[in-house]
Coordinates of C-alpha atoms and ligand atoms in Angstrom, one line a residue:
X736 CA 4.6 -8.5 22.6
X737 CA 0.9 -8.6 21.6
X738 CA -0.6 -11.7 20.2
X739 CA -3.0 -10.5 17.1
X740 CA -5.1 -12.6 15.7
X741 CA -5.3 -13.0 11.6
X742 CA -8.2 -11.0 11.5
X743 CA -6.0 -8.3 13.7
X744 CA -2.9 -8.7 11.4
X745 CA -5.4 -8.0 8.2
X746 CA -6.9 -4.6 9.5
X747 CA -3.4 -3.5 10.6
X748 CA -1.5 -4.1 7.2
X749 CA -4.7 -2.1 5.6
X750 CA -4.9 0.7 7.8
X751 CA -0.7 1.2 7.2
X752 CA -0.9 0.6 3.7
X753 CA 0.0 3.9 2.6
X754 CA 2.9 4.7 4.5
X755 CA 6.2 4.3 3.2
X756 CA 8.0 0.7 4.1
X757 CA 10.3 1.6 7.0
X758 CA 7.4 3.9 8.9
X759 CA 5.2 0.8 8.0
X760 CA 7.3 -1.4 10.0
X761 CA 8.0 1.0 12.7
X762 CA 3.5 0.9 12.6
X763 CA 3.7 -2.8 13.1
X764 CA 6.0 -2.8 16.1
X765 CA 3.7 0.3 17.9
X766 CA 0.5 -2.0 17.6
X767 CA 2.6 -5.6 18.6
X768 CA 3.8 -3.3 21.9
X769 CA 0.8 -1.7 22.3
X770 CA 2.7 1.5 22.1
X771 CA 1.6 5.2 21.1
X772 CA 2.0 5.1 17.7
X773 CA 5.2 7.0 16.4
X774 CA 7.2 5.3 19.2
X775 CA 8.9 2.6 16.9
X776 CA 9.8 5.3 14.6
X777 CA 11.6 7.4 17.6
X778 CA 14.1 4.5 18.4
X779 CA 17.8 3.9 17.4
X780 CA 17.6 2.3 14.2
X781 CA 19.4 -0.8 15.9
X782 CA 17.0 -0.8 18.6
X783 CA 14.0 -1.0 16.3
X784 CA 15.7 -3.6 13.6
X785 CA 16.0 -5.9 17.1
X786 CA 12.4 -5.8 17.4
X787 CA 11.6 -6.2 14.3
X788 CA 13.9 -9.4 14.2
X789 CA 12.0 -10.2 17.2
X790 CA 8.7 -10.0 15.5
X791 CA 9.7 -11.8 12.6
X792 CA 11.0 -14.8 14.8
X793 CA 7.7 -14.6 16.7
X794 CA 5.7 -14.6 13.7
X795 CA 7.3 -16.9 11.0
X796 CA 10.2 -19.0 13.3
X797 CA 13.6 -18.4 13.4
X798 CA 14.8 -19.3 10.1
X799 CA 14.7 -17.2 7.3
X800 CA 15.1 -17.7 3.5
X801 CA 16.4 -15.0 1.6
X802 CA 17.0 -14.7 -2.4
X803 CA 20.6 -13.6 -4.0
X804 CA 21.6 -13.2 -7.2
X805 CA 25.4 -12.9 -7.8
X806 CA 26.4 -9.5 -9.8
X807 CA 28.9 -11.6 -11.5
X808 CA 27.2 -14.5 -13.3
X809 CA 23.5 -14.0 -12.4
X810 CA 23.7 -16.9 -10.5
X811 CA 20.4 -17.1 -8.0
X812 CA 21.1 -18.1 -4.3
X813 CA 18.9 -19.6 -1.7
X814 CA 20.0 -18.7 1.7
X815 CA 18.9 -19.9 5.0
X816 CA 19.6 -17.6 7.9
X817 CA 18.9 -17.9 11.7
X818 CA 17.2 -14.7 13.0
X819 CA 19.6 -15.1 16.5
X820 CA 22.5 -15.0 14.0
X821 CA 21.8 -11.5 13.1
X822 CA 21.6 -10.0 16.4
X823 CA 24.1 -8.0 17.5
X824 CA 24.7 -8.6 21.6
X825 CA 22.6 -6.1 23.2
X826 CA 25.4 -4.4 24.8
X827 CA 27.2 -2.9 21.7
X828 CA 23.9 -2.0 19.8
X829 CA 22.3 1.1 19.9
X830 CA 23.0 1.1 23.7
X831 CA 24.2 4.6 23.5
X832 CA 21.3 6.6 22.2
X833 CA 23.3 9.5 22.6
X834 CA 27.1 10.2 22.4
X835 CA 29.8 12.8 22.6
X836 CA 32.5 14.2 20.5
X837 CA 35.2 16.5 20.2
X838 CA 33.8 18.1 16.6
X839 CA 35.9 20.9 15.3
X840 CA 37.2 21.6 18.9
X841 CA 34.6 21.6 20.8
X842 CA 32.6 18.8 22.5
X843 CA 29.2 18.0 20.7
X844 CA 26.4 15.7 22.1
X845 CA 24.5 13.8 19.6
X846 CA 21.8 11.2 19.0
X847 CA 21.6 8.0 16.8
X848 CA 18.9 8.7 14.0
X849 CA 15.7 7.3 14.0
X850 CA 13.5 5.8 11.1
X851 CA 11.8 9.4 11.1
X852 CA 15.4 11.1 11.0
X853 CA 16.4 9.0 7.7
X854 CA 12.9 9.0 6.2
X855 CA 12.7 12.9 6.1
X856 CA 16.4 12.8 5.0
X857 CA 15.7 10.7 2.2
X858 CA 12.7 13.3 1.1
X859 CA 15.5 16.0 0.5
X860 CA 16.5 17.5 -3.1
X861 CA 20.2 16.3 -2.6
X862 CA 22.3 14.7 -0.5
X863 CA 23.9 18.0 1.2
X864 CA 20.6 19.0 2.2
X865 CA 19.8 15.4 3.7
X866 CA 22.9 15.5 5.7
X867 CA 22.1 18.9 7.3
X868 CA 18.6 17.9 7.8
X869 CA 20.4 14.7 10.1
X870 CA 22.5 17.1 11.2
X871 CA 20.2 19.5 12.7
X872 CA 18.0 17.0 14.4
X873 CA 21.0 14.5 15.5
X874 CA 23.3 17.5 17.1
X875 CA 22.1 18.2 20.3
X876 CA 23.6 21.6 20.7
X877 CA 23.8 23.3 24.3
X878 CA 22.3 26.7 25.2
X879 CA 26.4 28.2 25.3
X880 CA 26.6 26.1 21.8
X881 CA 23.9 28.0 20.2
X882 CA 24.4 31.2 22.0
X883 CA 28.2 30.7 20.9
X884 CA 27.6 29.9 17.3
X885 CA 26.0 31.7 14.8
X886 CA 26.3 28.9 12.2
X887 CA 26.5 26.0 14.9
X888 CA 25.5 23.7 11.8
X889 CA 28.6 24.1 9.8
X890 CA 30.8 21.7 10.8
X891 CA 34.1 20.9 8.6
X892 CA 33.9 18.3 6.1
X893 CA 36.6 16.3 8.4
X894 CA 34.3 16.4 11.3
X895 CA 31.2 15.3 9.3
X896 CA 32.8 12.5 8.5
X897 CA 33.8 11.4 11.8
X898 CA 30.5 12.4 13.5
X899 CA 29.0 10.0 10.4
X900 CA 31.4 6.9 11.5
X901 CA 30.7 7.5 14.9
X902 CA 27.4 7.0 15.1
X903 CA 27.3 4.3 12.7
X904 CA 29.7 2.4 14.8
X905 CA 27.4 2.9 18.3
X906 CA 24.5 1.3 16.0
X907 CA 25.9 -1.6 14.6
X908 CA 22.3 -3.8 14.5
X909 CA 21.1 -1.1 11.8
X910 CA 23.7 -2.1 9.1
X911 CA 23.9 -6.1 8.4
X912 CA 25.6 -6.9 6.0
X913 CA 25.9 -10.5 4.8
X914 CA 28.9 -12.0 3.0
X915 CA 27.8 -13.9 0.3
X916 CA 29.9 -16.7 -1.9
X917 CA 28.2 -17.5 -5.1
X918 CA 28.7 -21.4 -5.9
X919 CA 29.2 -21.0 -9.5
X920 CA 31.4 -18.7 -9.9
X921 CA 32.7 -18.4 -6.5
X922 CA 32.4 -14.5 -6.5
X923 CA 32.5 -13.4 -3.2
X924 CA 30.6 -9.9 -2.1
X925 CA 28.7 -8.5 0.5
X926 CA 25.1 -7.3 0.5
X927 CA 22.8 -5.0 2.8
X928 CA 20.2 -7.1 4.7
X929 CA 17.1 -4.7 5.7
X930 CA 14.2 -6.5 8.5
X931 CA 12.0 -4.2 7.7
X932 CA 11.6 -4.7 4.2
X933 CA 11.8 -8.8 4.7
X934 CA 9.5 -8.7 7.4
X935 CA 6.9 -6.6 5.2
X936 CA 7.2 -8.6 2.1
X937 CA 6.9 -11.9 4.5
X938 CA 3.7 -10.3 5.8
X939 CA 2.2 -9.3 2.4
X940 CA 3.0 -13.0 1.3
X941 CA 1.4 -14.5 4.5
X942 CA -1.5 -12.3 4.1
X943 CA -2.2 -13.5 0.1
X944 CA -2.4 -16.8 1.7
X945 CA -4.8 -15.4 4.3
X946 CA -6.7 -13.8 1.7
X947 CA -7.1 -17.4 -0.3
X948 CA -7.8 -19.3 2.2
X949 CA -10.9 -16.8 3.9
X950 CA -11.8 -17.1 -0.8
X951 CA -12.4 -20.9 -0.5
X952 CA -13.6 -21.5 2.8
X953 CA -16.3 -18.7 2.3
X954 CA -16.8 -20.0 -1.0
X955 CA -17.4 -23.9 0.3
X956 CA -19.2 -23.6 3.4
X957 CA -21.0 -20.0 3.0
X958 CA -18.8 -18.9 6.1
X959 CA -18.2 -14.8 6.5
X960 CA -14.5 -13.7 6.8
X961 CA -14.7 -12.9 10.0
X962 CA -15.9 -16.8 10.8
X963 CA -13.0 -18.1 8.2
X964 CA -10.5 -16.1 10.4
X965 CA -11.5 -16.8 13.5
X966 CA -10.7 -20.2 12.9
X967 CA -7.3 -21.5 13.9
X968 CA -4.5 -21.6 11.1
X969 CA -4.4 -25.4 12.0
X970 CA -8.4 -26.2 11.8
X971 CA -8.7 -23.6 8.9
X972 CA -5.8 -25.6 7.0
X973 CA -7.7 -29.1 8.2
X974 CA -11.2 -28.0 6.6
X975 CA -8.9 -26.6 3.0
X976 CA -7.6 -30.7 3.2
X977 CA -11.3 -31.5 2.7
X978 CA -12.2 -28.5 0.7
X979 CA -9.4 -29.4 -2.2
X980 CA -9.8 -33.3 -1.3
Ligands
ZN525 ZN1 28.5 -16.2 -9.7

């Protein structure tokens, strides 16, 4: 993983600004890995989640605080979670980006989706027309399949479902979910937990601070942002002491 300076972490939250939060994240882990960019967005979602819990442990230490609010009495909970906690072994996630299945009687090959896969899914009019768009790219139909078939697509209902389970159970590090206990109430639920969106709304906090730090430094000592940043978090924090003093 790439070490990126403050100044680094600015220009790359600007330059992926516009695109939407889980391609964003997916941008992030491309530049960290010094990868061609789209190559985050091509992996298992479990595989890329693991980074991104990765990065976030890198970046901000492995706790994490996290904001509940029960559904039953509005009750707001703080909750401290250790990144190592939510990683599945490495073993059962994602580690079989492709899988095979008896479908309708005969024997299918498919791939877990990728944050491109859901992204374009989630762009469809409805949700029959996002499954069949998952459908079409996670099938990985033979020549004799396609040859065979003149709808290979249509799949029953039954095996939809099944093919659906399936590869949600060979990714289980793209589906946390956290079971919660309110302390007021003492409603118990459960609730998604998405790294990509934490990590992103981590960053967008950490770069605020960034931001108002570079503001009074600049302001006090007539320093550019680019001599603000290159400054160490530590000695930027020591000359903000004497700045506010
Ligand atoms: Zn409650």
């Amino acid at each position: 993983m790439a070490s990126l300076s403050s100044a680094d972490w600015l220009d790359l939250l600007d330059s992926s600004h516009g695109l939407p939060p889980p391609l964003r994240a997916c941008a992030l882990l491309d530049r960290v890995w010094q990868a061609e960019p789209g190559w985050a967005a091509s992996l298992p979602l479990g595989q890329r989640d693991r980074q991104l819990l990765e990065l976030q442990q890198a970046l901000f230490g492995p706790q994490l605080e996290l904001l509940a609010i029960c559904p039953r009495c509005g009750e707001s909970l703080e909750l401290a979670l250790q990144v190592p906690e939510l990683m599945v072994p490495e073993q059962t996630s994602g580690s079989a980006e492709a899988l095979t299945l008896e479908l309708d009687g005969r024997l299918l090959r498919c791939r877990l989706p990728d944050s491109r896969d859901l992204w374009d899914a989630a762009q469809q009019a409805d949700e029959g027309q996002a499954r069949a768009l998952l459908m079409a790219r996670c099938l990985q139909l033979s020549e004799q399949d396609q040859a065979e078939a003149a709808a290979p697509l249509a799949l029953s209902e039954e095996a939809v479902q099944r093919l659906s389970a399936a590869l949600s159970d060979a990714d289980p590090q793209a589906h946390t979910e956290l079971a919660l206990q309110c302390p007021a109430c003492e409603h118990g639920w459960s609730e998604g937990f998405d790294i990509a969106s934490h990590l992103l709304s981590a960053l967008a906090s950490w770069s605020e601070r960034c931001l108002d730090q570079v503001h009074l430094l600049a302001r006090a000592y007539g320093w550019s942002e680019a001599q603000v940043l290159a400054l160490s978090p530590g000695r930027r924090a020591r000359y903000l002491e004497r700045v506010l003093a």
